[in-house]
Amino acid sequence: MSVQIWTFIIVGLSFAIYIGIAFWSRAGSTKDFYVAGRGVHPIVNGMATAADWMSAASFISMAGLISFMGYDGSVYLMGWTGGYVLLALLLAPYLRKFGKFTVPDFIGDRYYSNIARTVAIIAAIVVSFTYVAGQMRGVGVVFARFLEVPINTGVYIGMAIVFIYAVIGGMKGITYTQVAQYCVLIFAYMVPAIFISLTLTGNVIPQFGLLGTESSSGTFLLQKLDMLQRDLGFHEYTTGTKPMIDVFAITFALMVGTAGLPHVIVRFFTVPKVSDARKSAGWALLFIAILYTTAPAIAAFARTNLINTVSEKNYTEMPQWFKSWEGTGLIKFEDKNSDGKIQYVANKDANELNIDADIMVLANPEIANLPPWVIALVAAGGLAAALSTAAGLLLVISTSISHDLIKKQLKPSITEKQELMWARIGAVFAVIVAGYFGINPPGFVAATVALAFGFAAASFFPAIILGIFDKRMNKEGAITGMVVGLILMFFYMSVYKLGWFVEAIPPASEWWFDISPEGFGTVAMFVNLIISLVVSRLTSPPPIEVQQIVEDIRIPRGAGSAQSH
Amino acid sequence: MSQKNLKEYWQKNIRIVLILLSVWFLVSYVLSIFIVDVLNSFSIGGAKLGFWFAQQGSIYVFIVLIFYYVQYMNKLDKKYDVHE
């Protein structure tokens, strides 16, 4: 059977499962819709969090990025896992004890202010929309390559699927579809990794394959790779080129950004107990780590394979995968010296091959000559990763509208049934806007990840942490901190990443303290923290009731009663 | 629970969090970034040690940290009788 037929079968089958689960677990109340009825087992929640968290960027792009960046790619590996330590130790148990539905809920109640609530709603919507637009685009690209439909059609298909389970199932539907999606995506990621590790290093476990020797030459894989890189004029794979301060700043921004992402935080509201919130952060990281410790192995394997396959080889003898990816424009070859051979070197003038980082994972099975069903499986995995994250983000947007905006502020008198209806309307609205951005990607989609994480780091993280650990923190401090953090982040991204308000994007030499826009969330976070502390000490302390809330969320007992409204 | 006990419970919580966060900072920022070059003169299998910590090792440590915290806090909750 051909790849095309296998893709239809496997992708079709996985979609049928997701939709089936969505109908089976559809939401009957707002509690089902927002927090899945609060009955989710910590291991199940960990799996759902892992799928929610690992987006198209983790599945498709990350290994490719590391493959080209080498050591510098570590920022993603540590940044996107280390945030879970912060979540487990500093956020999840207390927010669960607080016992409401959303992050703006916490900010609004803790800071006894609808202004604070509104700032949090805006931040949640900005973060979620910038992030979801990239996911929809990712869905479109995967469909385009594997089902050979136009990218826009791919986006429409993705919209239809997410629409079904986000709108009908709410959090309950999403949780159980995400569990299925985790299984699909991790299986799809591991199968080719194991095969390639076996052929390249003779080791079944890719994590160990990275440390092993290359079977054909008998030298250590990473030493061989360093040598190949050096010979072609690239930097050594195992050492980086970024300034140390920037590596630090990006890693830190991704960590605190992860801990501040609203769609990840709400997952910890769905478990029955405070101790379960701690536990499920651990399980989430374990499930994520399976992929994240495999990614550096895939990166090194793919890089070695790629150089061995293309360097100084005749263009006419290139394998089939090379031709089919050339068709998508993601591989470009230009025979500058007309010798018919491919010169893949660091020198820009002599280099003849341009490769998009995104194909490293998607093309891996073809590069390693794996059977067609594995290729189809990887397509299904990429779709599962993108769709699960998109659904989680859409839920945050719809909840922000129905619960935080309408129920809590505009029209508190609406019944639960009306609120549920508004939640569904919010989800429909969010799907349409996300789809629109997927089809007409604005310039900032490429900068999406940096933007979303920077905003989450600059706004939510300090407000939540201080809300839990600093009893003296008041609304004046938190609001000023969040607003200044957001504006600062927005300004730096606009100028140094998107080139708004200036004639041209300033060069790296003009970055503040040598820190790239990707790492600037760290600076904005600290500025927010300091401003919050200073302003709060200059203004009056929070009311006694609020101080009581802070005392109360610090002990686990009584989480059951705290959830009633 | 009495005020004094609550204070004690919270202080113990803060202490363990600070200890675990120091380990978190050590493996990810100190070993993997600040002194990565020093560590790279050692190796684990075919990988330089600093590089390995940055790409795999720190992630393993993160998992251990969280599960240790879960277990520690469950005991602490019981001891101070604040568990659910």
XYZ file of C-alpha atoms in Angstrom:
649
model
C 0.000 0.000 0.000
C 1.167 3.527 -0.692
C 1.984 6.207 1.865
C -1.109 8.120 0.771
C -3.494 5.257 1.535
C -1.812 4.490 4.847
C -2.113 8.160 5.793
C -5.830 8.194 5.056
C -6.326 5.053 7.123
C -4.253 6.034 10.160
C -5.214 9.713 10.280
C -8.886 8.827 9.632
C -8.849 6.199 12.357
C -7.292 8.534 14.925
C -9.827 11.264 14.115
C -12.693 8.796 14.498
C -11.380 7.935 17.971
C -11.131 11.608 19.028
C -14.646 12.392 17.869
C -16.035 9.233 19.455
C -14.459 10.197 22.780
C -15.819 13.732 22.467
C -19.389 12.449 22.153
C -18.950 9.910 24.927
C -17.647 12.535 27.380
C -19.657 15.597 26.370
C -20.093 18.310 28.980
C -23.437 18.633 30.758
C -22.579 21.472 33.165
C -20.213 24.437 33.404
C -18.168 22.396 35.866
C -17.770 19.672 33.218
C -17.031 22.282 30.601
C -14.426 24.250 32.583
C -12.756 21.637 34.776
C -14.024 18.250 33.557
C -16.176 17.812 36.664
C -12.977 17.824 38.790
C -12.740 14.052 38.760
C -9.638 13.470 36.652
C -7.073 10.978 37.954
C -3.562 12.519 38.316
C -1.944 10.089 35.859
C -4.685 10.710 33.294
C -4.334 14.438 33.932
C -0.568 14.173 33.523
C -1.040 12.534 30.139
C -3.599 15.114 29.046
C -1.324 17.934 30.238
C 1.548 16.434 28.251
C -0.544 16.387 25.055
C -1.972 19.824 25.787
C 1.505 21.172 26.325
C 3.372 19.494 23.462
C 2.370 21.431 20.400
C 3.210 21.212 16.736
C 6.365 23.114 17.721
C 7.505 20.348 20.097
C 6.586 17.509 17.781
C 7.562 18.851 14.382
C 9.994 21.724 14.882
C 11.993 21.156 18.038
C 14.255 18.261 17.009
C 14.915 20.036 13.723
C 15.898 23.241 15.495
C 18.243 21.373 17.836
C 19.660 19.555 14.841
C 20.779 22.845 13.321
C 21.659 24.594 16.593
C 23.441 21.799 18.450
C 24.230 22.849 22.032
C 22.307 26.126 21.637
C 19.137 24.062 21.117
C 19.340 23.048 24.780
C 17.391 26.204 25.637
C 14.211 24.502 24.390
C 14.897 21.199 26.118
C 15.596 22.673 29.545
C 13.254 25.644 29.188
C 10.176 23.648 28.282
C 10.711 20.981 30.954
C 12.180 23.012 33.841
C 8.970 25.059 34.004
C 7.188 22.008 35.398
C 9.395 22.112 38.484
C 8.153 25.658 39.079
C 4.572 24.571 38.410
C 4.729 21.672 40.849
C 6.544 23.530 43.632
C 5.192 27.050 43.366
C 1.834 27.111 41.587
C -0.231 23.999 40.979
C -1.142 22.922 44.542
C -2.104 26.447 45.674
C -4.167 27.255 42.625
C -5.949 23.945 43.027
C -6.653 24.742 46.670
C -7.987 28.125 45.652
C -10.537 26.055 43.819
C -11.967 28.278 41.096
C -12.053 27.731 37.358
C -9.530 30.010 35.699
C -6.364 32.073 36.074
C -8.181 35.448 35.762
C -10.475 34.127 38.527
C -7.488 33.760 40.818
C -6.003 37.124 39.876
C -9.385 38.863 40.190
C -10.200 37.403 43.618
C -6.720 37.522 45.090
C -6.315 41.133 44.057
C -9.955 42.011 44.901
C -10.251 43.998 41.716
C -12.023 43.747 38.401
C -9.260 45.814 36.817
C -6.768 43.094 37.757
C -9.225 40.500 36.423
C -9.549 42.361 33.140
C -5.779 42.710 32.707
C -5.507 38.950 33.297
C -8.262 38.254 30.740
C -6.479 40.374 28.143
C -3.171 38.636 28.855
C -4.806 35.183 28.665
C -6.462 35.980 25.337
C -3.328 37.547 23.827
C -1.171 34.594 24.876
C -3.678 32.008 23.661
C -4.435 33.624 20.300
C -0.800 34.197 19.343
C -0.136 30.587 20.200
C -3.204 28.998 18.569
C -2.667 30.756 15.229
C 0.653 28.930 14.893
C -0.999 25.601 15.712
C -3.663 25.983 13.024
C -0.968 26.821 10.507
C 0.935 23.703 11.597
C -2.169 21.573 11.034
C -2.528 23.043 7.549
C 1.111 22.318 6.660
C 0.954 18.695 7.812
C -2.248 18.090 5.857
C -0.782 19.777 2.814
C 2.256 17.530 2.749
C 0.623 14.208 3.605
C -2.864 14.418 2.112
C -1.730 16.611 -0.756
C -4.447 19.205 -0.255
C -3.913 22.989 -0.295
C -2.807 24.410 3.086
C -6.093 26.327 3.483
C -8.151 23.153 3.067
C -5.951 21.596 5.736
C -6.756 24.458 8.098
C -10.524 24.013 7.446
C -10.318 20.297 8.251
C -8.437 21.101 11.452
C -11.031 23.716 12.419
C -13.864 21.257 11.917
C -12.249 18.609 14.119
C -11.332 20.983 16.965
C -14.777 22.556 16.712
C -16.439 19.209 17.389
C -14.661 18.309 20.560
C -13.928 21.718 22.044
C -17.475 22.991 21.594
C -19.339 19.826 22.532
C -17.029 18.322 25.092
C -15.479 21.329 26.811
C -12.713 20.459 29.227
C -14.156 17.009 29.838
C -14.123 16.094 26.154
C -10.728 17.695 25.666
C -9.144 15.852 28.589
C -10.022 12.407 27.294
C -9.270 13.192 23.646
C -5.909 14.548 24.792
C -5.129 11.237 26.467
C -5.765 9.473 23.152
C -3.749 12.135 21.351
C -0.837 11.674 23.730
C -0.752 7.949 22.959
C -0.830 8.613 19.217
C 1.827 11.292 19.282
C 4.300 9.548 21.567
C 4.002 6.276 19.621
C 4.475 8.184 16.382
C 7.535 9.953 17.766
C 9.202 6.902 19.274
C 8.796 4.340 16.471
C 11.024 6.104 13.913
C 13.425 7.213 16.669
C 13.919 3.626 17.800
C 14.388 2.350 14.248
C 16.936 5.044 13.438
C 18.809 4.598 16.706
C 19.020 0.894 15.951
C 20.377 1.301 12.428
C 22.752 4.150 13.247
C 24.094 3.111 16.655
C 22.810 -0.430 17.282
C 21.082 0.790 20.439
C 17.322 0.245 20.856
C 16.859 3.159 23.260
C 17.445 6.484 21.454
C 18.397 8.228 24.725
C 21.370 5.886 25.019
C 22.006 5.842 21.284
C 22.991 9.501 21.572
C 25.846 8.511 23.876
C 26.847 5.491 21.801
C 29.112 4.780 18.852
C 28.162 5.000 15.210
C 27.909 1.426 13.935
C 29.605 1.958 10.573
C 32.694 3.861 11.760
C 33.034 2.704 15.358
C 33.673 6.241 16.655
C 31.379 7.999 19.119
C 28.388 9.493 17.319
C 28.748 12.978 18.786
C 32.494 13.103 18.107
C 31.865 12.035 14.541
C 29.208 14.729 14.227
C 31.501 17.420 15.648
C 34.082 16.374 13.059
C 31.616 16.435 10.148
C 30.429 19.887 11.234
C 33.973 21.234 11.507
C 34.948 19.863 8.099
C 32.065 21.718 6.461
C 32.860 24.942 8.327
C 29.901 24.795 10.741
C 30.300 25.364 14.476
C 30.959 22.278 16.585
C 27.710 20.480 17.333
C 28.312 20.077 21.053
C 29.347 23.673 21.711
C 27.271 26.736 20.978
C 27.566 30.108 19.343
C 25.072 32.142 21.374
C 26.378 34.406 24.183
C 26.016 32.744 27.587
C 23.738 35.478 28.933
C 21.312 34.910 26.064
C 21.250 31.132 26.566
C 20.470 31.819 30.213
C 17.771 34.395 29.431
C 15.983 32.253 26.838
C 16.007 29.163 29.061
C 14.678 31.168 32.003
C 11.993 32.906 29.927
C 10.761 29.567 28.566
C 10.664 28.090 32.073
C 8.676 30.899 33.719
C 6.599 31.251 30.557
C 5.661 27.576 30.763
C 4.678 28.007 34.388
C 2.550 31.016 33.439
C 0.720 29.614 30.414
C -3.002 29.675 31.207
C -3.898 26.521 29.257
C -1.336 24.533 31.243
C -2.345 26.026 34.602
C -6.054 25.253 34.161
C -5.241 21.572 33.783
C -4.337 21.511 37.476
C -7.828 22.691 38.385
C -9.272 19.420 37.079
C -7.927 16.976 39.694
C -9.858 16.093 42.875
C -7.240 16.956 45.509
C -4.319 19.321 46.194
C -1.905 16.410 46.514
C -3.146 15.228 43.102
C -2.191 18.601 41.610
C 1.409 18.112 42.765
C 1.426 14.535 41.563
C -0.013 15.295 38.153
C 2.704 17.910 37.515
C 5.212 15.103 38.070
C 3.378 12.725 35.747
C 3.023 15.437 33.121
C 6.775 16.033 33.143
C 7.497 12.303 32.991
C 5.286 11.892 29.922
C 6.794 14.990 28.338
C 10.327 13.853 29.134
C 9.872 10.704 27.047
C 9.669 12.944 24.002
C 12.053 15.619 25.235
C 14.928 13.245 25.974
C 14.397 11.535 22.617
C 14.453 14.824 20.702
C 18.205 15.511 21.175
C 18.914 11.966 19.983
C 16.746 12.420 16.880
C 18.440 15.768 16.280
C 21.928 14.285 16.311
C 20.879 11.220 14.244
C 19.114 13.366 11.663
C 22.046 15.748 11.363
C 24.519 12.902 10.851
C 22.233 11.158 8.358
C 21.631 14.358 6.466
C 25.290 15.282 6.080
C 26.213 11.723 5.084
C 23.405 11.581 2.531
C 23.805 14.902 0.758
C 27.322 16.233 1.225
C 29.371 16.124 -1.984
C 26.907 13.667 -3.560
C 25.546 13.884 -7.090
C 22.218 15.703 -7.268
C 20.845 13.138 -9.700
C 21.463 10.338 -7.207
C 19.405 11.907 -4.421
C 16.838 9.573 -2.822
C 13.091 9.930 -3.280
C 12.476 11.885 -0.030
C 14.780 14.623 -1.248
C 12.689 15.075 -4.392
C 9.332 14.990 -2.631
C 10.381 17.639 -0.077
C 11.849 19.776 -2.846
C 8.304 19.854 -4.206
C 7.072 21.539 -1.008
C 9.801 24.178 -1.198
C 11.222 23.144 2.170
C 14.413 21.852 0.535
C 16.107 24.078 -2.003
C 19.128 23.153 -4.094
C 20.964 25.558 -6.383
C 24.022 24.283 -8.227
C 26.178 27.395 -7.920
C 29.397 25.938 -9.316
C 27.585 23.654 -11.808
C 29.500 20.522 -10.840
C 26.291 18.504 -10.376
C 27.266 17.784 -6.776
C 25.710 19.177 -3.609
C 27.981 21.457 -1.602
C 26.465 21.798 1.845
C 28.789 24.126 3.758
C 28.643 26.961 6.302
C 29.957 29.583 3.871
C 26.851 31.337 2.513
C 28.348 32.083 -0.898
C 29.450 28.525 -1.566
C 26.515 26.729 0.109
C 24.087 25.191 -2.381
C 21.528 23.572 -0.112
C 18.870 25.188 2.055
C 16.815 23.026 4.379
C 13.866 24.059 6.511
C 14.289 22.811 10.098
C 10.691 21.584 10.157
C 11.300 18.675 7.816
C 13.798 16.934 10.086
C 11.151 15.058 12.061
C 8.601 14.697 9.264
C 11.113 13.391 6.735
C 13.044 11.251 9.198
C 11.202 7.979 8.461
C 11.750 8.482 4.737
C 15.408 9.359 5.227
C 15.867 6.171 7.239
C 13.921 4.121 4.659
C 11.171 3.064 7.047
C 7.963 1.401 5.799
C 5.058 3.607 4.575
C 2.884 3.005 7.662
C 5.527 4.695 9.850
C 5.429 7.782 7.630
C 1.638 7.861 7.967
C 1.957 7.434 11.724
C 4.234 10.484 11.981
C 1.629 12.533 10.107
C -1.049 11.402 12.576
C 1.278 12.244 15.474
C 1.965 15.752 14.198
C -1.761 16.355 13.816
C -2.477 14.998 17.303
C 0.121 17.363 18.778
C -1.232 20.409 16.987
C -4.918 19.640 17.562
C -4.595 18.850 21.276
C -2.797 22.124 21.956
C -5.226 24.093 19.805
C -8.167 22.632 21.738
C -6.644 23.518 25.113
C -6.012 27.088 23.997
C -9.487 27.506 22.539
C -10.938 26.437 25.852
C -8.980 29.148 27.684
C -10.297 31.754 25.270
C -13.899 30.557 25.541
C -13.729 30.399 29.353
C -12.223 33.884 29.522
C -15.198 35.163 27.594
C -18.053 33.249 29.225
C -16.841 32.976 32.802
C -14.381 35.777 33.497
C -15.923 38.443 31.315
C -19.676 37.746 31.129
C -20.474 35.835 34.335
C -18.017 37.647 36.608
C -18.262 41.145 35.233
C -20.907 42.036 32.647
C -23.929 39.948 33.637
C -23.549 38.060 36.926
C -27.245 37.147 36.912
C -27.052 34.603 34.055
C -27.980 31.028 34.868
C -25.581 28.121 34.614
C -27.318 27.001 31.424
C -26.831 30.407 29.818
C -23.210 30.488 30.938
C -22.625 27.090 29.311
C -24.201 28.423 26.136
C -21.881 31.450 26.239
C -18.903 29.146 26.752
C -19.877 27.304 23.553
C -20.416 30.547 21.664
C -17.007 31.688 22.888
C -15.463 28.457 21.594
C -17.106 28.880 18.181
C -15.849 32.456 17.990
C -12.335 31.361 19.004
C -12.234 28.562 16.393
C -13.207 30.992 13.649
C -10.632 33.617 14.637
C -7.917 30.956 15.002
C -8.824 29.541 11.593
C -8.697 33.001 10.065
C -5.169 33.520 11.376
C -4.228 30.026 10.195
C -5.281 30.915 6.654
C -3.976 34.491 6.664
C -0.964 34.128 8.939
C 0.067 37.577 10.149
C 3.778 38.386 10.275
C 3.986 37.523 13.932
C 3.159 33.818 13.579
C 6.825 33.005 13.095
C 7.529 34.851 16.330
C 4.578 33.186 18.029
C 6.401 31.021 20.490
C 8.647 33.797 21.748
C 5.677 36.149 21.982
C 3.356 33.797 23.830
C 5.997 32.717 26.330
C 7.320 36.224 26.816
C 3.835 37.546 27.547
C 3.027 34.703 29.944
C 6.345 35.229 31.749
C 5.973 39.000 31.885
C 2.386 39.047 33.119
C 1.001 36.020 34.992
C 3.987 34.407 36.607
C 4.945 37.182 39.057
C 1.315 38.028 39.854
C 0.513 34.430 40.774
C 3.723 33.733 42.684
C 3.461 36.930 44.704
C -0.223 36.273 45.272
C 0.661 32.999 46.985
C 3.959 33.736 48.707
C 3.673 37.410 49.609
C 0.719 38.125 51.861
C 1.448 41.843 51.726
C 1.062 42.001 47.927
C -1.889 44.213 47.003
C -3.856 45.110 43.903
C -1.908 48.301 43.179
C 1.356 46.364 43.046
C 0.069 43.461 40.976
C -1.771 45.577 38.407
C 1.130 47.994 37.867
C 3.533 45.060 37.604
C 1.440 43.185 35.032
C 0.777 46.268 32.912
C 4.406 47.401 32.895
C 5.614 43.825 32.205
C 3.232 43.413 29.273
C 4.028 46.805 27.750
C 7.775 46.315 28.101
C 7.587 42.876 26.476
C 5.351 44.193 23.713
C 7.705 47.082 23.040
C 10.828 44.910 22.848
C 9.160 42.283 20.628
C 7.702 44.977 18.351
C 10.985 46.717 17.780
C 13.567 43.921 17.920
C 11.615 41.007 16.457
C 8.812 42.364 14.302
C 10.388 45.663 13.245
C 7.339 47.756 14.096
C 7.747 51.507 14.841
C 11.261 51.437 13.343
C 12.657 51.503 9.820
C 14.321 48.119 10.063
C 14.747 45.391 12.679
C 17.831 46.442 14.685
C 20.792 44.031 14.486
C 21.708 41.701 17.341
C 24.471 44.071 18.401
C 21.829 46.546 19.582
C 19.995 44.110 21.858
C 19.698 45.224 25.473
C 22.287 43.393 27.610
C 22.904 41.031 24.620
C 19.487 39.446 25.198
C 17.430 38.315 22.199
C 13.655 38.965 21.942
C 13.139 35.266 22.769
C 14.886 35.739 26.087
C 13.504 39.141 26.935
C 10.611 37.645 28.912
C 13.176 37.110 31.668
C 13.928 40.838 31.879
C 10.236 41.798 31.708
C 9.450 39.225 34.403
C 12.021 40.669 36.811
C 10.890 44.223 36.097
C 7.304 43.175 36.861
C 8.446 41.499 40.083
C 10.404 44.495 41.324
C 7.727 47.044 40.424
C 5.022 44.935 42.097
C 7.052 44.723 45.305
C 7.930 48.414 45.407
C 4.429 49.683 44.586
C 2.769 47.315 47.060
C 4.983 48.561 49.898
C 4.111 52.169 49.132
C 0.353 51.531 49.176
C -2.027 50.093 51.763
C -2.012 46.350 52.583
C -4.755 44.081 51.173
C -7.969 43.648 53.216
C -8.105 41.062 56.023
C -10.401 38.704 54.025
C -7.844 38.546 51.254
C -5.017 37.837 53.684
C -7.236 35.068 54.984
C -7.542 33.598 51.468
C -3.744 33.565 51.227
C -3.449 31.757 54.581
C -6.103 29.336 53.455
C -4.579 28.311 50.124
C -1.330 27.459 51.900
C -2.792 24.378 53.558
C -4.189 21.502 51.488
C -7.106 20.551 53.760
C -10.538 21.727 52.797
C -10.050 21.877 49.040
C -13.423 20.223 48.676
C -15.388 23.034 50.253
C -13.371 25.778 48.589
C -14.646 24.782 45.179
C -18.304 25.584 45.800
C -19.513 28.886 44.435
C -4.890 23.948 63.253
C -3.238 26.472 65.580
C -1.449 29.530 64.238
C 1.927 28.287 65.472
C 1.590 24.952 63.729
C 0.496 26.587 60.533
C 3.543 28.823 60.635
C 5.822 25.863 61.204
C 4.204 23.871 58.397
C 4.585 26.784 55.999
C 8.230 27.364 56.977
C 9.049 23.712 56.341
C 7.293 23.929 52.994
C 9.294 27.034 52.030
C 12.530 25.383 53.154
C 12.071 22.259 51.010
C 10.974 24.371 48.049
C 14.117 26.504 48.347
C 16.358 23.436 48.633
C 14.784 21.780 45.593
C 14.899 25.015 43.597
C 18.629 25.289 44.341
C 19.127 21.843 42.837
C 16.952 22.893 39.879
C 19.126 25.983 39.425
C 22.343 24.020 39.825
C 21.680 21.382 37.163
C 20.094 23.646 34.576
C 21.855 26.982 34.938
C 25.157 26.290 36.703
C 26.162 22.927 35.234
C 24.517 23.272 31.824
C 25.188 26.940 31.084
C 27.567 28.824 33.397
C 30.310 26.196 33.730
C 29.424 24.050 30.724
C 32.933 24.390 29.264
C 34.555 23.086 32.431
C 32.212 20.114 32.537
C 32.769 19.430 28.858
C 36.288 18.200 29.608
C 34.624 15.161 31.178
C 32.415 12.785 29.264
C 29.566 10.347 29.719
C 29.584 7.702 27.009
C 30.401 9.571 23.827
C 28.905 12.849 25.032
C 30.625 15.758 26.741
C 29.258 15.982 30.264
C 28.119 19.626 30.128
C 26.404 19.046 26.790
C 24.692 15.940 28.188
C 23.401 17.821 31.237
C 22.023 20.553 28.989
C 20.269 18.150 26.622
C 19.197 15.193 28.777
C 20.619 15.075 32.292
C 18.847 18.098 33.722
C 15.484 16.758 32.534
C 16.007 13.501 34.462
C 16.873 15.536 37.570
C 13.707 17.660 37.166
C 11.525 14.541 37.265
C 13.222 13.243 40.400
C 12.819 16.659 42.057
C 9.064 16.777 41.538
C 8.393 13.239 42.705
C 10.596 13.798 45.765
C 8.596 16.953 46.567
C 5.298 15.068 46.193
C 6.427 12.386 48.585
C 7.902 14.874 51.096
C 4.792 17.038 51.125
C 2.427 14.109 51.508
C 4.322 13.149 54.657
C 4.410 16.733 55.894
C 0.668 17.171 55.313
C -0.027 14.091 57.419
C 2.367 15.139 60.168
C 0.691 18.515 60.580
C -2.715 17.007 60.012
C -3.610 19.247 57.082
C -4.018 16.451 54.495
C -7.292 15.884 52.678
